[in-house]
Coordinates of C-alpha atoms in Angstrom, one line a residue:
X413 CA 106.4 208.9 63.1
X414 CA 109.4 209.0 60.9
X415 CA 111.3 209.0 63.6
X416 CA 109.9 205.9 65.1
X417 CA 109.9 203.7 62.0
X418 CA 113.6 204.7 61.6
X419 CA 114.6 203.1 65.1
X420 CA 112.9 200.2 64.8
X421 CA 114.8 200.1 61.6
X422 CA 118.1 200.3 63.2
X423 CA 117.4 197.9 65.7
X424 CA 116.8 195.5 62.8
X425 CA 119.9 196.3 61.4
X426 CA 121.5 196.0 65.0
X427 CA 120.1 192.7 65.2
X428 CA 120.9 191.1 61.4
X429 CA 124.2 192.4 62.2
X430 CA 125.2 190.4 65.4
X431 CA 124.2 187.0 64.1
X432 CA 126.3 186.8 60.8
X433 CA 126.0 183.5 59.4
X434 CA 130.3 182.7 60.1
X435 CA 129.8 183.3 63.7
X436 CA 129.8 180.5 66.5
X437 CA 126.9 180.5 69.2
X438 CA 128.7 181.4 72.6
X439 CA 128.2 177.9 73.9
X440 CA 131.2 177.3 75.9
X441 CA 129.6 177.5 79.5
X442 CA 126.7 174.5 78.3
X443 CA 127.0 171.5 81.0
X444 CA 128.3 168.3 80.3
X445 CA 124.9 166.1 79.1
X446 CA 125.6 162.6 80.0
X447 CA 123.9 159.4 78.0
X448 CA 122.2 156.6 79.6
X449 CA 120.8 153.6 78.2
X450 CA 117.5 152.4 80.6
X451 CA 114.7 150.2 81.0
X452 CA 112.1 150.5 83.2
X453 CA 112.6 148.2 86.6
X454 CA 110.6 147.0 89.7
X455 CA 112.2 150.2 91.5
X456 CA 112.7 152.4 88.8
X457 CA 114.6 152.8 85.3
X458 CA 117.4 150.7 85.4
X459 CA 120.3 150.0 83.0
X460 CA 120.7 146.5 83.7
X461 CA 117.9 143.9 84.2
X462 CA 118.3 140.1 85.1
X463 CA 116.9 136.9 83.0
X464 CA 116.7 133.6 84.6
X465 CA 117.2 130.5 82.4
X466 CA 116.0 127.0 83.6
X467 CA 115.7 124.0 81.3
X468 CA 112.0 122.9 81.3
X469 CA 110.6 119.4 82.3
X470 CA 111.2 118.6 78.4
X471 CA 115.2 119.6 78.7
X472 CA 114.5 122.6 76.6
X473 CA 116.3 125.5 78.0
X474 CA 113.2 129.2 78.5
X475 CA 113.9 132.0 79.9
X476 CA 111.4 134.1 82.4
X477 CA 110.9 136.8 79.6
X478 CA 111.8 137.1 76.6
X479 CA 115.2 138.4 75.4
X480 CA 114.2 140.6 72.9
X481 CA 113.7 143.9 74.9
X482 CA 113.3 148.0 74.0
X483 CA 115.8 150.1 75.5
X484 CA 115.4 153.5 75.9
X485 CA 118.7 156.1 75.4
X486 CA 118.2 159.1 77.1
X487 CA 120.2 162.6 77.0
X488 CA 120.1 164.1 80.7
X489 CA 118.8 167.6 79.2
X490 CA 117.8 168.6 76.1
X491 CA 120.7 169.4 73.6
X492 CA 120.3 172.5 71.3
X493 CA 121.3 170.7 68.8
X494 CA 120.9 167.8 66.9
X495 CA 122.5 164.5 68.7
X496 CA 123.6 161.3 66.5
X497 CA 125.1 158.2 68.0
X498 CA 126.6 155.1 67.0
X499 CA 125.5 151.7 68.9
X500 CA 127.2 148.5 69.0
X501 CA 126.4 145.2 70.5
X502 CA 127.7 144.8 73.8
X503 CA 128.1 140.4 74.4
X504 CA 129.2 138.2 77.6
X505 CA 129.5 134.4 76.3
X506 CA 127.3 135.3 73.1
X507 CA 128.7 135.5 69.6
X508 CA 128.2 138.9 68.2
X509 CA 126.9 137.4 64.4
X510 CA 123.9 136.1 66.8
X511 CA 122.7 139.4 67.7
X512 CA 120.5 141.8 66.2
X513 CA 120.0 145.9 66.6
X514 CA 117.0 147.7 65.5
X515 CA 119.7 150.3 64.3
X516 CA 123.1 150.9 64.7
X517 CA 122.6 155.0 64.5
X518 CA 120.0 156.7 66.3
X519 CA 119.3 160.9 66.2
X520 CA 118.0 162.8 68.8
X521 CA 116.7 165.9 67.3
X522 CA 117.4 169.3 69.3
X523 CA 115.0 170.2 72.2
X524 CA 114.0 166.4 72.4
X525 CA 116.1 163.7 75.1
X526 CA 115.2 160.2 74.1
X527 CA 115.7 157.8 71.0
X528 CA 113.8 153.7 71.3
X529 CA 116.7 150.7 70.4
X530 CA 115.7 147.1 70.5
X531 CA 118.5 144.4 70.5
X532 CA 117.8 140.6 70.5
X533 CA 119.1 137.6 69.2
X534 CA 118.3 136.3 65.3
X535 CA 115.2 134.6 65.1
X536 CA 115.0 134.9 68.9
X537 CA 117.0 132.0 69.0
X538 CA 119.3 131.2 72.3
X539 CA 119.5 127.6 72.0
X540 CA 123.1 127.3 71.5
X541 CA 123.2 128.2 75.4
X542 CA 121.3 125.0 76.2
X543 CA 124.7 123.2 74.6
X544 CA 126.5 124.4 77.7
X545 CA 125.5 122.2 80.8
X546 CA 127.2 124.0 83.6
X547 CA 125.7 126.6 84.9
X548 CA 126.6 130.2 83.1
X549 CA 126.0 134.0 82.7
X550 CA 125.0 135.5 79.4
X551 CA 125.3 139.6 78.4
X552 CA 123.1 140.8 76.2
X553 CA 122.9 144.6 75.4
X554 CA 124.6 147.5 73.6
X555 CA 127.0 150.8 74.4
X556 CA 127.4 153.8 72.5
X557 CA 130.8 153.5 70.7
X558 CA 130.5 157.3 69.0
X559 CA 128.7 160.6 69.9
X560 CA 128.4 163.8 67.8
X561 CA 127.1 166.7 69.8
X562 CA 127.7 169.2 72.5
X563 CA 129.0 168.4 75.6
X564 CA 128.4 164.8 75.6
X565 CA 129.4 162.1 78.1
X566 CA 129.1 158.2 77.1
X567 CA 131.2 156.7 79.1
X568 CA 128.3 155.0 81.3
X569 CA 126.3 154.3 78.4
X570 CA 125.2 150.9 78.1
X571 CA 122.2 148.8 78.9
X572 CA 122.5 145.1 79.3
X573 CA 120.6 141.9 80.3
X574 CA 122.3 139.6 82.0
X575 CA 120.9 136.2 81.7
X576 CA 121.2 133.9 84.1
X577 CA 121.4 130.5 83.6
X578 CA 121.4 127.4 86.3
X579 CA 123.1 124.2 84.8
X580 CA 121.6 120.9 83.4
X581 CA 120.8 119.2 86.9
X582 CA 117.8 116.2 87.0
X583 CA 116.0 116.5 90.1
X584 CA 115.9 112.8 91.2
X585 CA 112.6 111.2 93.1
X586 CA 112.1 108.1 94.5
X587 CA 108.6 107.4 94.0
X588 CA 107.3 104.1 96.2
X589 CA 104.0 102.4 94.6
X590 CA 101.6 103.7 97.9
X591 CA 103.8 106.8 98.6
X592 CA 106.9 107.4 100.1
X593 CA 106.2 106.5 103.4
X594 CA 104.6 103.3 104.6
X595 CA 103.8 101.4 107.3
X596 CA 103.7 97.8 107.8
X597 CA 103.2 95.4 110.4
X598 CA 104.1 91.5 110.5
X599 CA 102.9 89.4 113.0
X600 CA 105.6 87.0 114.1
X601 CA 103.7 83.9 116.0
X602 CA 105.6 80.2 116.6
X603 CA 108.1 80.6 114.1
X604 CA 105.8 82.1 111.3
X605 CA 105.8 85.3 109.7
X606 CA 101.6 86.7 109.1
X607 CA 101.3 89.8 107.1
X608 CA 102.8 88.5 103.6
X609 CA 106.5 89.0 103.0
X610 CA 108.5 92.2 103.5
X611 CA 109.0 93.9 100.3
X612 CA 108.2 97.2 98.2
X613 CA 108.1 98.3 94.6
X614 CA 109.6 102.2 93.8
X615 CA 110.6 103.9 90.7
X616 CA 113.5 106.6 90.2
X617 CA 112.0 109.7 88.7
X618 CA 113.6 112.4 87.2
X619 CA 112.2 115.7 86.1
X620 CA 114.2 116.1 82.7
X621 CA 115.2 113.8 80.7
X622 CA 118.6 112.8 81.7
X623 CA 121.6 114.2 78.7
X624 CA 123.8 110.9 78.9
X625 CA 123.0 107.6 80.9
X626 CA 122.4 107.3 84.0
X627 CA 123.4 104.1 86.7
X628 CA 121.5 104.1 89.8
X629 CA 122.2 101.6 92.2
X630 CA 120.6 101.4 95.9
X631 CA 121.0 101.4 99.5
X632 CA 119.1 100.4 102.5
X633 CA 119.6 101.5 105.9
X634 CA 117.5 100.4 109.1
X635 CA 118.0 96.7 109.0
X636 CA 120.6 95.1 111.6
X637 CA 123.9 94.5 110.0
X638 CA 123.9 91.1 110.5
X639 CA 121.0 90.8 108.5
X640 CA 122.0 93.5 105.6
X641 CA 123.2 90.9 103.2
X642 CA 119.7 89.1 103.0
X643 CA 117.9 92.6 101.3
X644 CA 118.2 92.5 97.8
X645 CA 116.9 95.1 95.3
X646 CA 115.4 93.7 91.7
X647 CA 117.0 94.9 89.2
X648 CA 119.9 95.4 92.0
X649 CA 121.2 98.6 89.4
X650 CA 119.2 100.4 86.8
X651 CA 120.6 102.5 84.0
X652 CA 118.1 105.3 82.7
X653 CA 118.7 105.7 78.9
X654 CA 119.8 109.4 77.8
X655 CA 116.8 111.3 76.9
X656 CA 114.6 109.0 79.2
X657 CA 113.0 110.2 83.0
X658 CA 111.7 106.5 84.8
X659 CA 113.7 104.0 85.3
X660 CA 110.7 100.9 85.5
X661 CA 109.8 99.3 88.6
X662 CA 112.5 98.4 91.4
X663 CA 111.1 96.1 94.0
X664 CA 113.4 95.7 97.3
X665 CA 112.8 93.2 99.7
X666 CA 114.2 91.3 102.6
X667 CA 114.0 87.5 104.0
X668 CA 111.8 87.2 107.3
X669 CA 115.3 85.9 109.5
X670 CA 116.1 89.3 110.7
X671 CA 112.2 89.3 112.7
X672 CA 113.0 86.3 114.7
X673 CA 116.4 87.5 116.0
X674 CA 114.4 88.3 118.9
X675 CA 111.4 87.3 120.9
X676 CA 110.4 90.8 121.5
X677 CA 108.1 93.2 119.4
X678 CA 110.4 95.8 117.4
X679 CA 109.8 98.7 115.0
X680 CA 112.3 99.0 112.2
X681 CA 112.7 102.6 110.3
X682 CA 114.1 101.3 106.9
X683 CA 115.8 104.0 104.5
X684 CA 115.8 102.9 100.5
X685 CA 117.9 105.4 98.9
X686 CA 119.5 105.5 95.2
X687 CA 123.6 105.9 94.9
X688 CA 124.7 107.7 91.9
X689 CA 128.2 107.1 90.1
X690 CA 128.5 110.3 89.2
X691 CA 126.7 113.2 91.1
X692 CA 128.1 115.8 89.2
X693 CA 124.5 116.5 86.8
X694 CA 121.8 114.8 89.6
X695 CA 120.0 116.5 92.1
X696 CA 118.2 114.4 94.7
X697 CA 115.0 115.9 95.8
X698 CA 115.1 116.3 99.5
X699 CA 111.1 115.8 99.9
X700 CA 111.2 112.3 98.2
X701 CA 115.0 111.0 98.5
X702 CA 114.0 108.0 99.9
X703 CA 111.7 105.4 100.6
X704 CA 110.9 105.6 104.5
X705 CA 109.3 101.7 105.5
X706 CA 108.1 101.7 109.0
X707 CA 107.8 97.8 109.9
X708 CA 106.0 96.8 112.9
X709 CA 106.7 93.8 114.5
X710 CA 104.4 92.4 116.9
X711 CA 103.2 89.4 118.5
X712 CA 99.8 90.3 118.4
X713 CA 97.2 90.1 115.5
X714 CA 94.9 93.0 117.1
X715 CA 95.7 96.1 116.8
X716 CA 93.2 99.3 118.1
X717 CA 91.2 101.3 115.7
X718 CA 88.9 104.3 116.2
X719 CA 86.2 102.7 114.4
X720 CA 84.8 99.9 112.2
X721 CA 87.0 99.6 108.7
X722 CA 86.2 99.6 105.3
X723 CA 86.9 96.2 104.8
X724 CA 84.5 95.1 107.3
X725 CA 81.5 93.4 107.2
X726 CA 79.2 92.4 110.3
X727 CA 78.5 89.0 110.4
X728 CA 74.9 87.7 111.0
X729 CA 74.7 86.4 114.5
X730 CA 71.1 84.5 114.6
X731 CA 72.9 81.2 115.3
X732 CA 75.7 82.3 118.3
X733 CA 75.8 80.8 120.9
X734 CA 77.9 82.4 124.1
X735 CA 78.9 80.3 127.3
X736 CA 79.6 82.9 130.2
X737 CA 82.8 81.7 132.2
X738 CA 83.6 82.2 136.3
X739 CA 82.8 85.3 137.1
X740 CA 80.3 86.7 135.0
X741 CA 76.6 87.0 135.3
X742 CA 73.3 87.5 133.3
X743 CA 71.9 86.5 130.1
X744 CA 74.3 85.6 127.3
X745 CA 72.0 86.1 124.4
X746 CA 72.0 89.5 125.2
X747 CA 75.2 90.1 123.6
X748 CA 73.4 89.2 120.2
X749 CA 70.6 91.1 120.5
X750 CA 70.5 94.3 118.9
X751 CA 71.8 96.4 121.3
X752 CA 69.0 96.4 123.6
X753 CA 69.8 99.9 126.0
X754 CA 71.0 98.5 129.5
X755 CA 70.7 94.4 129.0
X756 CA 73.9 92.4 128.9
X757 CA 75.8 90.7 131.0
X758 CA 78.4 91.7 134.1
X759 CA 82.1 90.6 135.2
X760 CA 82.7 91.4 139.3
X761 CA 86.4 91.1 140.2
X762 CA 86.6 88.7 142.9
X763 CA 89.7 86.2 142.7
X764 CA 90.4 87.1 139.1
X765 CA 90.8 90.1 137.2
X766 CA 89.9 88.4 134.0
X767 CA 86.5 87.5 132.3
X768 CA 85.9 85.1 129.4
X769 CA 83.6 84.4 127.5
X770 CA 83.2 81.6 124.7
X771 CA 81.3 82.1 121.6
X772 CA 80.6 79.5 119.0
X773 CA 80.0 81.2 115.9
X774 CA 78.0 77.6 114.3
X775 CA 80.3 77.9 111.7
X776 CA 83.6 78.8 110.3
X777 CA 84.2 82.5 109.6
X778 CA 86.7 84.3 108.5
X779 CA 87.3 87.1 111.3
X780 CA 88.7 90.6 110.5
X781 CA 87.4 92.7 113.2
X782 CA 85.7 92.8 116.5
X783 CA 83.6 95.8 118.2
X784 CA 81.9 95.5 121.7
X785 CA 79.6 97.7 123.8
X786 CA 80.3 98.7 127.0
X787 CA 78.3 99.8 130.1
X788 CA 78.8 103.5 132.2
X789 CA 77.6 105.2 135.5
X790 CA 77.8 109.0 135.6
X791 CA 78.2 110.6 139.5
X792 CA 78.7 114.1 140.4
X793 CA 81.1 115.6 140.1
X794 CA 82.6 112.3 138.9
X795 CA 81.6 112.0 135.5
X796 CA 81.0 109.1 133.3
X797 CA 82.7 105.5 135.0
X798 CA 83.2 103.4 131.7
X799 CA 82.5 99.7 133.0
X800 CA 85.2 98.3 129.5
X801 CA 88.0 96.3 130.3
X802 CA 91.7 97.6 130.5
X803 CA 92.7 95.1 127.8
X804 CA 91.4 92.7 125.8
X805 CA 92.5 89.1 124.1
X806 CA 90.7 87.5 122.0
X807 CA 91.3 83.3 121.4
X808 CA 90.6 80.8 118.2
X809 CA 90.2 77.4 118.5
X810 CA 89.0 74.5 116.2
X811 CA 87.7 72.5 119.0
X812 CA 86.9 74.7 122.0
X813 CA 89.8 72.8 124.2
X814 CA 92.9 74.1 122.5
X815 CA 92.9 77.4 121.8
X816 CA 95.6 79.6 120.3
X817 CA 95.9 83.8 121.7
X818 CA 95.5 86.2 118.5
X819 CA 96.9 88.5 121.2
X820 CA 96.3 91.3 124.0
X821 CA 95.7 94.9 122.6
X822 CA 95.1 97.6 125.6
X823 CA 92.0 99.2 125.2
X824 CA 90.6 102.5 126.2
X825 CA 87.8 103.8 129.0
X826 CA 85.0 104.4 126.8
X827 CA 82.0 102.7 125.7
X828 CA 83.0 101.2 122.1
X829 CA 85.9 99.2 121.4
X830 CA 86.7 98.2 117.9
X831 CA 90.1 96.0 117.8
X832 CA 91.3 95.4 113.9
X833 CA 92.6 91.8 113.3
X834 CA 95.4 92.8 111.3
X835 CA 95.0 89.4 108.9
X836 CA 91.6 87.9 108.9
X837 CA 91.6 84.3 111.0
X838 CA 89.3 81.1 110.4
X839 CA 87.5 79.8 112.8
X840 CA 84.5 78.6 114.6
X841 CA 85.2 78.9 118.3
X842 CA 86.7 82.1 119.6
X843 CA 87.2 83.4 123.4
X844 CA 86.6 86.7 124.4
X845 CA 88.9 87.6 127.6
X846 CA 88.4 91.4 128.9
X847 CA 90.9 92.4 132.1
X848 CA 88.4 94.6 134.4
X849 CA 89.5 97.8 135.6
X850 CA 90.6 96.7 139.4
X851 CA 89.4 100.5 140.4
X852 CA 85.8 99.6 139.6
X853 CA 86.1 96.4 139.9
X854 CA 83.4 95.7 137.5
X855 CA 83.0 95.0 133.9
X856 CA 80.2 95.4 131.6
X857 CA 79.8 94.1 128.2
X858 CA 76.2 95.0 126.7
X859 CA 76.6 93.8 123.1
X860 CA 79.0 91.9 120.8
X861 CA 79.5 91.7 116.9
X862 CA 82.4 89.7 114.7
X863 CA 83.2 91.2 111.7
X864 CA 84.2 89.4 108.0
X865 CA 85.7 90.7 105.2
X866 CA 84.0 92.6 103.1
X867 CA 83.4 91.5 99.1
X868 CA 85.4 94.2 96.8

């Protein structure tokens, strides 16, 4: 027993003796420990993330997240010993007395690999960014500038954001008073013009409030260039004030002498577009550059619609009276009444391929739409025959003896026609006039109604 007690005592002494307190730990073989600065990332931990800055629909400049962030520095192993470093701002394009470090020393204690930092700007305030209107990267992050402990390597230590931000642009809009696009149609008819004059009200809108002022005049494309000196815009330029985003109402318009330069009907694509002095802050918005006017003009006041309109409203028809023409057969006051299934009345083609029929009205109306029903025969393996003309005119008169066209519209095979009359007409007298279909050589016509306008 003495024996044993007295080797465990030398081994004590062995052991107190090789660790004397002016000896060195044998450290020289420890790896190189390198220092990273991270944040976490979509794809991982990353030591640089990106910001994007945009300036709001108020001007004000905002970033996607805020710029205060948490970093973490990391050792790559755990040291044996304690681990203190010194951090300093690291700054692209922002002043270094606007920043702000949770600490400028951090200690990693031995046997631990990480240490927190947050850096962001004082009082979270990046404004003086929104001072710069061209577009412009920002840095914002921090390097270790000292380490103390073994084996250290810094020399890739720093973790940044870099901001991002686009310049001061205003998004420019034209923005018409019914949309962008419009159609209209003008019915040109023995030297008058029906349909009401050619013109359109707009605005310029912007989507931030413009820094300085802006001049806007305009252009207008689509118009023969003959006839480009008579289109006038009112005001012909507009200046939006600095800090404003409309410019008020713009109304362009055009005198009628460009729609008689021919006898023939026409479709004119017209363009409105703003011009800008000075391009270098505006941005036009490609879906609403312009104002896009698609101007029909016909000689014809009837156009074809797919069914009655919301501005109609069906005339009573106690009082008609219609007077069957060469041609046609059967009773006339079957037209008027009610749409009895299968009774009307019946064009055969025999020297002519058109039917009219007059219809006094026993008073003056004002017309805005007509609809007529039409007979059919079904064969096998045929199919339905639609007995409805190939086109239709319709005529007004103030007497029954001169009698003025409202026009020819084609129509359909089917067995309802409606035909718009594109403004409404008054009258007393008008004539119906249907072309028959020469491969059946028979029209027809079951019932007849006249439409007004409706009260709003």
């Amino acid at each position: 027993m003495k024996f044993y007690l007295y080797s465990i005592a030398l081994c004590c002494a062995g052991i107190f003796m090789g660790c004397q307190e002016d000896e060195e730990l044998n450290l020289l073989g420890y790896p190189e420990n390198p220092v990273s600065i991270v944040t976490p990332g979509e794809s991982g931990d990353v030591s640089t993330m990106k910001v994007k800055a945009t300036y709001n629909e108020n001007g004000e400049l905002v970033t996607a997240t805020s710029l205060r962030h948490t970093w973490t520095v990391s050792l790559a192993t755990p040291s044996p010993e304690d681990v203190v470093l010194q951090i300093a701002p690291y700054c692209v394009n922002i002043p270094v007395d606007k920043v702000e470090l949770s600490e400028t020393t951090i200690k990693i204690p031995a046997g631990y690999v990480s240490a927190s930092v947050t850096i962001g700007l004082k009082g979270d305030d990046f404004s003086f960014a929104a001072e710069n209107l061209e577009a412009q990267t920002y840095e914002l992050g921090f390097n270790v500038v000292n380490a103390e402990g073994l084996n250290l390597k810094t020399e890739s230590a720093t973790g940044k954001m870099v901001i991002e931000k686009d310049p001061y642009l205003v998004h420019v809009s034209m923005a018409g008073e019914n949309g962008n696009t419009v159609a209209m149609k003008r019915v040109c008819k023995d030297g008058d013009v029906i349909g009401g004059a050619v013109e359109y009200s707009f605005e310029v809108q912007l989507d931030r409030p413009v820094k300085e002022d802006l001049p806007i005049s305009f252009s207008v494309a689509g118009i023969p260039e003959e006839f480009l000196g008579d289109a006038s815009f009112t005001p012909a330029q507009v200046t939006i004030p600095a800090g404003e985003k409309n410019s008020g109402e713009i109304k362009w318009a055009i005198s009628n002498d460009f729609l008689f330069a021919n006898e023939e009907d026409e479709e004119f694509n017209i363009v409105l577009k703003p011009v800008f002095e000075n391009t270098d802050m505006v941005s036009v918005n490609p879906d609403n550059e312009s104002i896009n006017i698609t101007l029909n003009k016909t000689s014809s006041l009837l156009e074809w619609v797919s069914g009655t309109q919301s501005n109609w409203s069906q005339l009573e028809r106690d009082s008609w009276i219609a007077t069957l023409l060469d041609g046609w057969s059967g009773n006339p006051e079957d037209l008027f009444d009610n749409y009895t299934w299968g009774a009307g009345v019946q064009f055969v083609e025999i020297n002519t391929s058109v039917g009219e029929i007059v219809i006094d009205l026993g008073k003056e109306e004002n017309i805005v739409g007509f609809w007529a029903a039409y007979g059919y025969e079904y064969s096998y393996p045929s199919g339905y025959k639609y007995l409805s003309p190939l086109k239709t005119e319709l005529f007004v008169s103030d007497d029954k003896s001169e009698w003025t066209s409202l026009g020819v519209v084609d129509t359909p095979s089917t067995d309802r026609h409606y035909i718009n009359i594109v403004v409404p007409i008054k009258t007393r007298y008008i004539k119906y006039a249907g072309t028959v279909n020469s491969d059946y050589a028979l029209m027809k016509l079951l019932e007849m109604k006249f439409y007004g306008e409706k009260e709003q």
